[in-house]
């Protein structure tokens, strides 16, 4: 996307004095193609995107000197599958071999870096790389992250793990970029992970103030410069081929003027870098839809510059990004090392802090994460099914297509104008539709697998679905209702699953007919339904079946007892009540103040530490009139003043139960208001004897109800504690690693510039105690006071900026959102351990399905198989996480020479999916030195670890996205003070006899093959 306002023109520096040497300009033609944003993918394909590849392929063939870099694979794959002719496909193969066309990044999209989860970043990169390697035998080696709004330290690590040799970013804080330009510090070797350090470092180039677009202002014309094809037109290209704002054609009359303008810009940029090699991006958003007019003009310009290179002091050549980085690498320079600090948040000027998008479109953020979690479960469920039931009745090819539809949708929404919430409403609907379609496919697949394994030889009237909390269980009297619960984690879990039911008199039984602990109570937001909480204990990668029966008596589920307290007026409550209301479980006692109905304090029973803690909702009021000052919009957060409390009265209801106590707080605008726009539902779980309920007991689960908001309101939950935190906040990068966030005071916009993204976790702490927040969707988070942490939960905005109005980007989000956050409070070491596994447990909650088998009354216990997906559970050590277990279906050869040869010979297999190759990723959850025991390297025998899936016969270690054999992967090692000689980096320990040592923060990727497949 282009910026909301013109990029701030930083103070220009005088051209460098280079002596007698010439500058060498690498002119890199590109088109920035947003996968969504203002227009849907199909609208973009029709208006310009298909024409980009059609015309570029044709024009590259007309000049061997011409180059082009292709970035987002979603558009390229759509063109390849739906538009490209056989001749054009052959031309692409030839252009790749000649080095004229280069794929950079190679992912489905250019993913956002602030609010995306590491799982989904890896997925979208893997999806694109798998296609490229299968189709062309090529493996991208350079990144082009020019448009994400700030840069995470996770991204350089992932790109290094994928085999990249260099990384490129652009959008960093404006004042930091100015300082880096001035001091020639825009290039460095980034060690993004403190634990992996130099083993996965990567050379990083930060674009200068002109970013990825060609300078558009030229002194001799009132049109843009260097954009001879003009601006794309929607919905259809103009029939006459004349587009708005086409640059003046290059003619003998203006050739020298064009050359002078270009050379001056090259020299200006050269002053900000250490070498004579100048990266000169040629392109911008939606460019090169008419590559003929682009190249025919630039050819003339480059020819002129090169013929006059001595007097101009510049040579210029078409280049790919790889050409530029190769030239840099060949220089004998020593580069500075940057540590693991990220480039977040991002501001373009004092009142333009791009921190609003951390929360924008919270519903989409939550839905995208649920889709990702379902995909994670569906992948391992299908993989086990294929391995253990090779002769099954479920069609594997159809199943793979079902999974691929959700892989595509989850990858797509990671785009930097997707999950960010910075798109137009129709594009948001496109993302939602694609996600819903993919989720429905995976739900159908999982249901069909359950049914096939439980009734493989019988045809009967069967209803089965992945559970939808809005639908409840089917209610027919002659139907035996089974709740099927799948644990997608490779750890044993004890937790509660919740389903909606129509009446409270129910009993729950396991496969052996034994009664299962359960609790039922009225739903907090519906007078017509009840919530049934079932305690489940499930081994790793296993599922269990529970029968739900309608009955009265001793065996029925415990019914929660509701106690409602009088609504209290906050405005008159200045004194704390002498008698506090205690609510608790075995791990916590939570006290509430009857004078206000607000939380007062929490005591962690294990350490007997008590912390003053209260929670209230606040709103930031923001301006929508551009003539009256800075505005908030989809991207920007610009509060008028401090946040104000939203409630003047609070209602309280406590539902007491044997298994769970739920505290319901309702926040009203005044003491007599009928309706509320804010609520907190806090749940404390009590685990019966005989169950391992440590994680369950140690979390305080909160669900919030927020909305609909009034216009130009930004809603936050502020948690104020007695912890002396010095306003230090810790937030995560993409659920992978934590960043320390010291509060900074600015001349302007201090509140907004101290907001950070919380993708999965954040915490505050003092000398002894830590309060952890775990999230199931991204939020903006900040510490605006000592002992405080506030989470932005929702935004509703409107402004009159014409650009926003024209693009329908004003964020009129009238929805009600229900985000969930888990709180963990206690000693620092204990909460650290708890939060690692709890974060994954929240992200990958059990998948609940139900099957109603018509005419099938309760079965004898022996017929209800336990854990039928596989022979035995798969259980990982507590510091290792099963990052991926899937059957990708790629048909490429694991041997690179064989793969390239088969493509050259035209023998690439079409449509023959490979179901024998299993993709396995293992991630170490701890940093080095973080825990005396759990931070140690872990030695695992993959054959033993995976025996529950079958007998392992072959393991091949691969790069992150699977396209490289790690034994042949030699990344460039850039010269630094730490490593004073260049070379190649290969840092992977070879695995012998299936034994692998996984070091802190490593992500290890394998192809695994099993006997009989």
mmCIF file of C-alpha atoms in Angstrom, residues 470-767:
data_model
loop_
_atom_site.group_PDB
_atom_site.id
_atom_site.type_symbol
_atom_site.label_atom_id
_atom_site.label_comp_id
_atom_site.label_asym_id
_atom_site.label_seq_id
_atom_site.Cartn_x
_atom_site.Cartn_y
_atom_site.Cartn_z
ATOM 1 C CA UNK A 470 -23.920 -20.924 18.463
ATOM 2 C CA UNK A 471 -25.723 -24.061 17.341
ATOM 3 C CA UNK A 472 -25.696 -26.344 20.386
ATOM 4 C CA UNK A 473 -26.325 -30.047 20.309
ATOM 5 C CA UNK A 474 -29.076 -31.456 18.092
ATOM 6 C CA UNK A 475 -32.107 -32.194 20.208
ATOM 7 C CA UNK A 476 -33.912 -35.172 18.648
ATOM 8 C CA UNK A 477 -35.031 -37.701 21.271
ATOM 9 C CA UNK A 478 -34.043 -40.800 19.260
ATOM 10 C CA UNK A 479 -30.485 -39.638 18.683
ATOM 11 C CA UNK A 480 -27.433 -40.731 20.689
ATOM 12 C CA UNK A 481 -25.326 -37.617 21.035
ATOM 13 C CA UNK A 482 -21.553 -37.912 21.186
ATOM 14 C CA UNK A 483 -19.176 -35.087 21.853
ATOM 15 C CA UNK A 484 -15.836 -35.840 20.161
ATOM 16 C CA UNK A 485 -12.866 -33.865 21.489
ATOM 17 C CA UNK A 486 -9.486 -33.820 19.720
ATOM 18 C CA UNK A 487 -6.288 -32.586 21.376
ATOM 19 C CA UNK A 488 -3.985 -31.267 18.616
ATOM 20 C CA UNK A 489 -1.041 -30.670 20.959
ATOM 21 C CA UNK A 490 1.710 -33.221 21.519
ATOM 22 C CA UNK A 491 1.237 -32.938 25.283
ATOM 23 C CA UNK A 492 -1.312 -34.555 27.570
ATOM 24 C CA UNK A 493 -3.935 -31.983 28.506
ATOM 25 C CA UNK A 494 -6.561 -31.567 31.187
ATOM 26 C CA UNK A 495 -9.027 -28.811 30.415
ATOM 27 C CA UNK A 496 -12.674 -27.921 30.056
ATOM 28 C CA UNK A 497 -14.588 -27.788 26.800
ATOM 29 C CA UNK A 498 -17.811 -25.849 26.605
ATOM 30 C CA UNK A 499 -20.911 -26.552 24.553
ATOM 31 C CA UNK A 500 -24.308 -24.877 24.450
ATOM 32 C CA UNK A 501 -27.294 -26.978 25.503
ATOM 33 C CA UNK A 502 -30.993 -26.289 25.706
ATOM 34 C CA UNK A 503 -31.692 -27.683 29.184
ATOM 35 C CA UNK A 504 -29.607 -28.214 32.345
ATOM 36 C CA UNK A 505 -30.481 -31.797 33.333
ATOM 37 C CA UNK A 506 -27.675 -33.681 31.602
ATOM 38 C CA UNK A 507 -25.138 -36.407 32.273
ATOM 39 C CA UNK A 508 -21.818 -36.924 30.518
ATOM 40 C CA UNK A 509 -20.142 -40.330 30.094
ATOM 41 C CA UNK A 510 -16.843 -41.490 28.646
ATOM 42 C CA UNK A 511 -16.118 -44.422 26.307
ATOM 43 C CA UNK A 512 -16.362 -46.896 29.185
ATOM 44 C CA UNK A 513 -19.670 -45.566 30.400
ATOM 45 C CA UNK A 514 -18.086 -43.830 33.418
ATOM 46 C CA UNK A 515 -19.539 -40.534 34.564
ATOM 47 C CA UNK A 516 -17.396 -37.524 33.618
ATOM 48 C CA UNK A 517 -17.163 -34.375 35.790
ATOM 49 C CA UNK A 518 -19.300 -31.659 34.235
ATOM 50 C CA UNK A 519 -21.046 -28.445 35.199
ATOM 51 C CA UNK A 520 -23.958 -26.679 33.559
ATOM 52 C CA UNK A 521 -25.147 -23.126 34.107
ATOM 53 C CA UNK A 522 -27.100 -20.362 32.470
ATOM 54 C CA UNK A 523 -25.301 -18.621 29.635
ATOM 55 C CA UNK A 524 -24.195 -15.070 30.500
ATOM 56 C CA UNK A 525 -25.578 -13.603 27.265
ATOM 57 C CA UNK A 526 -28.598 -15.769 26.478
ATOM 58 C CA UNK A 527 -31.711 -16.467 28.521
ATOM 59 C CA UNK A 528 -32.550 -19.507 26.405
ATOM 60 C CA UNK A 529 -29.374 -21.602 26.514
ATOM 61 C CA UNK A 530 -27.062 -23.161 29.049
ATOM 62 C CA UNK A 531 -23.300 -23.687 28.965
ATOM 63 C CA UNK A 532 -22.138 -27.239 29.637
ATOM 64 C CA UNK A 533 -18.523 -27.469 30.854
ATOM 65 C CA UNK A 534 -16.997 -30.940 30.441
ATOM 66 C CA UNK A 535 -13.696 -31.851 32.094
ATOM 67 C CA UNK A 536 -11.582 -33.670 29.515
ATOM 68 C CA UNK A 537 -8.277 -35.446 29.969
ATOM 69 C CA UNK A 538 -6.725 -36.307 26.605
ATOM 70 C CA UNK A 539 -3.340 -37.630 25.543
ATOM 71 C CA UNK A 540 -1.223 -35.922 22.905
ATOM 72 C CA UNK A 541 -2.648 -35.996 19.340
ATOM 73 C CA UNK A 542 -5.590 -38.075 20.558
ATOM 74 C CA UNK A 543 -9.323 -37.764 20.677
ATOM 75 C CA UNK A 544 -11.977 -39.023 23.021
ATOM 76 C CA UNK A 545 -15.711 -39.486 22.750
ATOM 77 C CA UNK A 546 -18.201 -38.459 25.381
ATOM 78 C CA UNK A 547 -21.890 -39.238 25.424
ATOM 79 C CA UNK A 548 -24.261 -36.522 26.591
ATOM 80 C CA UNK A 549 -27.563 -37.802 27.963
ATOM 81 C CA UNK A 550 -30.620 -36.004 29.194
ATOM 82 C CA UNK A 551 -31.399 -37.189 32.729
ATOM 83 C CA UNK A 552 -32.198 -36.127 36.259
ATOM 84 C CA UNK A 553 -30.586 -37.507 39.362
ATOM 85 C CA UNK A 554 -27.264 -38.116 41.024
ATOM 86 C CA UNK A 555 -25.335 -38.737 37.813
ATOM 87 C CA UNK A 556 -26.330 -35.471 36.192
ATOM 88 C CA UNK A 557 -23.901 -32.578 35.754
ATOM 89 C CA UNK A 558 -23.552 -30.171 38.647
ATOM 90 C CA UNK A 559 -25.742 -27.093 38.142
ATOM 91 C CA UNK A 560 -24.027 -23.785 38.915
ATOM 92 C CA UNK A 561 -25.679 -21.605 41.577
ATOM 93 C CA UNK A 562 -26.047 -17.945 40.644
ATOM 94 C CA UNK A 563 -25.858 -15.129 43.186
ATOM 95 C CA UNK A 564 -26.606 -11.604 41.961
ATOM 96 C CA UNK A 565 -25.292 -8.584 43.840
ATOM 97 C CA UNK A 566 -26.697 -5.091 43.861
ATOM 98 C CA UNK A 567 -25.442 -2.766 41.144
ATOM 99 C CA UNK A 568 -22.995 -0.265 42.630
ATOM 100 C CA UNK A 569 -22.394 3.363 41.709
ATOM 101 C CA UNK A 570 -18.698 4.044 41.100
ATOM 102 C CA UNK A 571 -18.972 7.819 41.383
ATOM 103 C CA UNK A 572 -19.811 7.759 45.076
ATOM 104 C CA UNK A 573 -17.554 4.896 46.091
ATOM 105 C CA UNK A 574 -14.466 6.477 47.602
ATOM 106 C CA UNK A 575 -13.854 4.086 50.453
ATOM 107 C CA UNK A 576 -12.999 0.439 50.230
ATOM 108 C CA UNK A 577 -15.440 -1.890 51.906
ATOM 109 C CA UNK A 578 -14.188 -3.435 55.126
ATOM 110 C CA UNK A 579 -15.567 -6.812 54.097
ATOM 111 C CA UNK A 580 -14.350 -8.066 50.724
ATOM 112 C CA UNK A 581 -16.031 -10.793 48.673
ATOM 113 C CA UNK A 582 -13.700 -13.805 48.251
ATOM 114 C CA UNK A 583 -13.896 -16.050 45.186
ATOM 115 C CA UNK A 584 -11.277 -18.666 44.498
ATOM 116 C CA UNK A 585 -9.923 -22.084 43.662
ATOM 117 C CA UNK A 586 -6.934 -24.117 44.850
ATOM 118 C CA UNK A 587 -4.461 -21.749 43.173
ATOM 119 C CA UNK A 588 -5.916 -18.253 43.614
ATOM 120 C CA UNK A 589 -8.120 -16.255 45.888
ATOM 121 C CA UNK A 590 -9.667 -13.267 44.111
ATOM 122 C CA UNK A 591 -11.206 -10.529 46.260
ATOM 123 C CA UNK A 592 -13.916 -8.157 45.049
ATOM 124 C CA UNK A 593 -14.904 -4.869 46.668
ATOM 125 C CA UNK A 594 -18.669 -4.854 47.421
ATOM 126 C CA UNK A 595 -18.641 -1.032 47.365
ATOM 127 C CA UNK A 596 -17.729 -0.977 43.674
ATOM 128 C CA UNK A 597 -18.152 -4.580 42.432
ATOM 129 C CA UNK A 598 -14.632 -4.220 41.018
ATOM 130 C CA UNK A 599 -11.784 -6.651 41.535
ATOM 131 C CA UNK A 600 -9.659 -5.665 44.528
ATOM 132 C CA UNK A 601 -6.743 -8.097 44.755
ATOM 133 C CA UNK A 602 -5.465 -11.567 43.901
ATOM 134 C CA UNK A 603 -3.561 -13.931 46.168
ATOM 135 C CA UNK A 604 -1.487 -16.687 44.566
ATOM 136 C CA UNK A 605 -1.812 -19.492 47.121
ATOM 137 C CA UNK A 606 1.388 -21.370 46.253
ATOM 138 C CA UNK A 607 3.644 -18.460 47.182
ATOM 139 C CA UNK A 608 1.071 -16.684 49.374
ATOM 140 C CA UNK A 609 1.785 -13.501 47.409
ATOM 141 C CA UNK A 610 -1.034 -10.964 47.336
ATOM 142 C CA UNK A 611 -1.220 -8.260 44.683
ATOM 143 C CA UNK A 612 -3.601 -5.317 44.622
ATOM 144 C CA UNK A 613 -5.306 -5.595 41.241
ATOM 145 C CA UNK A 614 -8.284 -3.821 39.776
ATOM 146 C CA UNK A 615 -9.698 -3.731 36.247
ATOM 147 C CA UNK A 616 -11.756 -1.074 34.500
ATOM 148 C CA UNK A 617 -12.712 -0.220 30.948
ATOM 149 C CA UNK A 618 -11.576 3.111 29.532
ATOM 150 C CA UNK A 619 -12.080 4.849 26.209
ATOM 151 C CA UNK A 620 -9.779 7.130 24.276
ATOM 152 C CA UNK A 621 -11.746 9.830 22.483
ATOM 153 C CA UNK A 622 -10.240 10.687 19.104
ATOM 154 C CA UNK A 623 -10.674 13.363 16.488
ATOM 155 C CA UNK A 624 -12.329 12.669 13.138
ATOM 156 C CA UNK A 625 -12.069 16.124 11.578
ATOM 157 C CA UNK A 626 -8.779 16.670 9.747
ATOM 158 C CA UNK A 627 -9.171 20.449 10.049
ATOM 159 C CA UNK A 628 -9.102 20.155 13.855
ATOM 160 C CA UNK A 629 -5.938 18.120 14.278
ATOM 161 C CA UNK A 630 -4.476 14.602 14.020
ATOM 162 C CA UNK A 631 -6.884 11.731 13.408
ATOM 163 C CA UNK A 632 -7.113 8.065 14.267
ATOM 164 C CA UNK A 633 -7.927 5.635 11.480
ATOM 165 C CA UNK A 634 -7.403 1.973 10.560
ATOM 166 C CA UNK A 635 -3.647 2.472 10.874
ATOM 167 C CA UNK A 636 -3.059 5.408 13.180
ATOM 168 C CA UNK A 637 -3.806 5.950 16.855
ATOM 169 C CA UNK A 638 -3.942 9.617 17.848
ATOM 170 C CA UNK A 639 -5.827 10.141 21.128
ATOM 171 C CA UNK A 640 -7.055 13.624 22.049
ATOM 172 C CA UNK A 641 -6.170 13.192 25.724
ATOM 173 C CA UNK A 642 -5.946 10.606 28.463
ATOM 174 C CA UNK A 643 -8.442 7.760 28.463
ATOM 175 C CA UNK A 644 -11.667 8.244 30.417
ATOM 176 C CA UNK A 645 -13.583 5.588 32.402
ATOM 177 C CA UNK A 646 -16.634 4.263 30.561
ATOM 178 C CA UNK A 647 -18.707 3.069 33.499
ATOM 179 C CA UNK A 648 -20.386 4.873 36.364
ATOM 180 C CA UNK A 649 -21.949 1.693 37.739
ATOM 181 C CA UNK A 650 -21.021 -1.997 37.865
ATOM 182 C CA UNK A 651 -23.277 -5.008 38.262
ATOM 183 C CA UNK A 652 -21.967 -8.258 39.697
ATOM 184 C CA UNK A 653 -23.131 -11.857 39.445
ATOM 185 C CA UNK A 654 -21.215 -14.899 40.692
ATOM 186 C CA UNK A 655 -22.050 -18.413 39.511
ATOM 187 C CA UNK A 656 -20.660 -20.838 42.094
ATOM 188 C CA UNK A 657 -19.945 -24.422 41.124
ATOM 189 C CA UNK A 658 -17.973 -27.494 42.132
ATOM 190 C CA UNK A 659 -15.781 -27.316 38.998
ATOM 191 C CA UNK A 660 -15.881 -23.691 37.960
ATOM 192 C CA UNK A 661 -16.785 -20.353 39.446
ATOM 193 C CA UNK A 662 -17.678 -17.560 37.020
ATOM 194 C CA UNK A 663 -17.670 -13.902 38.037
ATOM 195 C CA UNK A 664 -19.774 -11.729 35.710
ATOM 196 C CA UNK A 665 -19.205 -7.988 35.841
ATOM 197 C CA UNK A 666 -21.447 -5.678 33.803
ATOM 198 C CA UNK A 667 -20.335 -2.082 33.210
ATOM 199 C CA UNK A 668 -23.079 0.566 32.819
ATOM 200 C CA UNK A 669 -22.900 4.190 31.758
ATOM 201 C CA UNK A 670 -25.037 5.126 34.807
ATOM 202 C CA UNK A 671 -26.729 3.478 37.769
ATOM 203 C CA UNK A 672 -30.113 3.155 36.038
ATOM 204 C CA UNK A 673 -28.996 2.228 32.500
ATOM 205 C CA UNK A 674 -30.829 -0.725 30.962
ATOM 206 C CA UNK A 675 -28.077 -1.974 28.670
ATOM 207 C CA UNK A 676 -24.334 -2.413 28.992
ATOM 208 C CA UNK A 677 -21.637 -2.217 26.318
ATOM 209 C CA UNK A 678 -18.903 -3.774 28.431
ATOM 210 C CA UNK A 679 -18.648 -6.948 30.496
ATOM 211 C CA UNK A 680 -15.977 -9.195 31.996
ATOM 212 C CA UNK A 681 -16.573 -12.903 32.557
ATOM 213 C CA UNK A 682 -13.846 -14.262 34.832
ATOM 214 C CA UNK A 683 -13.557 -18.039 35.296
ATOM 215 C CA UNK A 684 -11.658 -19.960 37.952
ATOM 216 C CA UNK A 685 -11.465 -23.740 37.601
ATOM 217 C CA UNK A 686 -11.334 -26.322 40.365
ATOM 218 C CA UNK A 687 -9.859 -29.643 39.319
ATOM 219 C CA UNK A 688 -11.098 -32.790 41.099
ATOM 220 C CA UNK A 689 -8.672 -35.173 42.773
ATOM 221 C CA UNK A 690 -7.052 -37.651 40.391
ATOM 222 C CA UNK A 691 -6.666 -35.149 37.521
ATOM 223 C CA UNK A 692 -3.499 -33.266 36.547
ATOM 224 C CA UNK A 693 -4.972 -29.802 36.553
ATOM 225 C CA UNK A 694 -1.939 -27.608 37.167
ATOM 226 C CA UNK A 695 -2.292 -25.487 34.030
ATOM 227 C CA UNK A 696 -6.053 -25.314 34.415
ATOM 228 C CA UNK A 697 -5.953 -24.241 38.048
ATOM 229 C CA UNK A 698 -3.164 -21.699 37.517
ATOM 230 C CA UNK A 699 -4.954 -19.539 34.974
ATOM 231 C CA UNK A 700 -7.594 -16.906 35.471
ATOM 232 C CA UNK A 701 -9.617 -17.003 32.295
ATOM 233 C CA UNK A 702 -11.295 -13.809 31.186
ATOM 234 C CA UNK A 703 -13.688 -13.178 28.333
ATOM 235 C CA UNK A 704 -14.649 -9.609 27.518
ATOM 236 C CA UNK A 705 -17.753 -8.285 25.842
ATOM 237 C CA UNK A 706 -17.089 -4.934 24.166
ATOM 238 C CA UNK A 707 -19.341 -2.984 21.832
ATOM 239 C CA UNK A 708 -20.997 -1.623 19.918
ATOM 240 C CA UNK A 709 -18.920 1.497 20.469
ATOM 241 C CA UNK A 710 -19.825 5.077 19.727
ATOM 242 C CA UNK A 711 -17.994 6.749 16.853
ATOM 243 C CA UNK A 712 -14.364 7.740 17.425
ATOM 244 C CA UNK A 713 -13.904 5.673 20.533
ATOM 245 C CA UNK A 714 -11.015 3.312 21.240
ATOM 246 C CA UNK A 715 -11.778 0.864 24.044
ATOM 247 C CA UNK A 716 -9.151 -0.424 26.458
ATOM 248 C CA UNK A 717 -9.134 -2.651 29.519
ATOM 249 C CA UNK A 718 -6.781 -1.175 32.103
ATOM 250 C CA UNK A 719 -5.421 -3.509 34.761
ATOM 251 C CA UNK A 720 -3.843 -1.577 37.645
ATOM 252 C CA UNK A 721 -1.696 -3.474 40.139
ATOM 253 C CA UNK A 722 0.418 -2.845 43.198
ATOM 254 C CA UNK A 723 3.500 -4.123 41.375
ATOM 255 C CA UNK A 724 6.358 -1.629 41.147
ATOM 256 C CA UNK A 725 7.119 -2.064 37.444
ATOM 257 C CA UNK A 726 8.732 1.302 36.597
ATOM 258 C CA UNK A 727 6.458 1.264 33.529
ATOM 259 C CA UNK A 728 8.464 -1.571 32.002
ATOM 260 C CA UNK A 729 6.398 -3.770 29.727
ATOM 261 C CA UNK A 730 7.324 -6.990 27.933
ATOM 262 C CA UNK A 731 5.517 -8.003 24.759
ATOM 263 C CA UNK A 732 6.017 -10.777 22.261
ATOM 264 C CA UNK A 733 7.193 -10.786 18.667
ATOM 265 C CA UNK A 734 4.733 -13.042 16.848
ATOM 266 C CA UNK A 735 4.438 -15.578 19.665
ATOM 267 C CA UNK A 736 8.127 -16.450 19.223
ATOM 268 C CA UNK A 737 10.196 -14.227 21.531
ATOM 269 C CA UNK A 738 9.748 -11.385 24.013
ATOM 270 C CA UNK A 739 10.808 -7.751 23.724
ATOM 271 C CA UNK A 740 11.498 -5.362 26.593
ATOM 272 C CA UNK A 741 9.513 -2.120 26.227
ATOM 273 C CA UNK A 742 10.698 0.816 28.320
ATOM 274 C CA UNK A 743 8.245 3.715 28.458
ATOM 275 C CA UNK A 744 9.504 6.647 26.386
ATOM 276 C CA UNK A 745 8.423 10.253 26.648
ATOM 277 C CA UNK A 746 8.015 12.172 23.391
ATOM 278 C CA UNK A 747 7.304 15.804 22.654
ATOM 279 C CA UNK A 748 4.076 14.718 20.939
ATOM 280 C CA UNK A 749 1.831 11.660 20.925
ATOM 281 C CA UNK A 750 3.485 9.869 23.840
ATOM 282 C CA UNK A 751 0.473 7.657 24.566
ATOM 283 C CA UNK A 752 0.208 6.230 21.053
ATOM 284 C CA UNK A 753 3.962 5.824 20.554
ATOM 285 C CA UNK A 754 4.139 3.642 23.662
ATOM 286 C CA UNK A 755 1.678 1.106 22.273
ATOM 287 C CA UNK A 756 3.050 -2.231 21.101
ATOM 288 C CA UNK A 757 1.571 -5.321 19.487
ATOM 289 C CA UNK A 758 0.675 -8.253 21.735
ATOM 290 C CA UNK A 759 0.217 -11.244 19.436
ATOM 291 C CA UNK A 760 0.187 -13.958 22.084
ATOM 292 C CA UNK A 761 1.736 -12.682 25.327
ATOM 293 C CA UNK A 762 2.685 -9.676 27.439
ATOM 294 C CA UNK A 763 3.697 -9.231 31.045
ATOM 295 C CA UNK A 764 4.638 -6.762 33.755
ATOM 296 C CA UNK A 765 6.689 -7.610 36.845
ATOM 297 C CA UNK A 766 8.501 -6.347 39.886
ATOM 298 C CA UNK A 767 11.391 -7.913 41.795
#
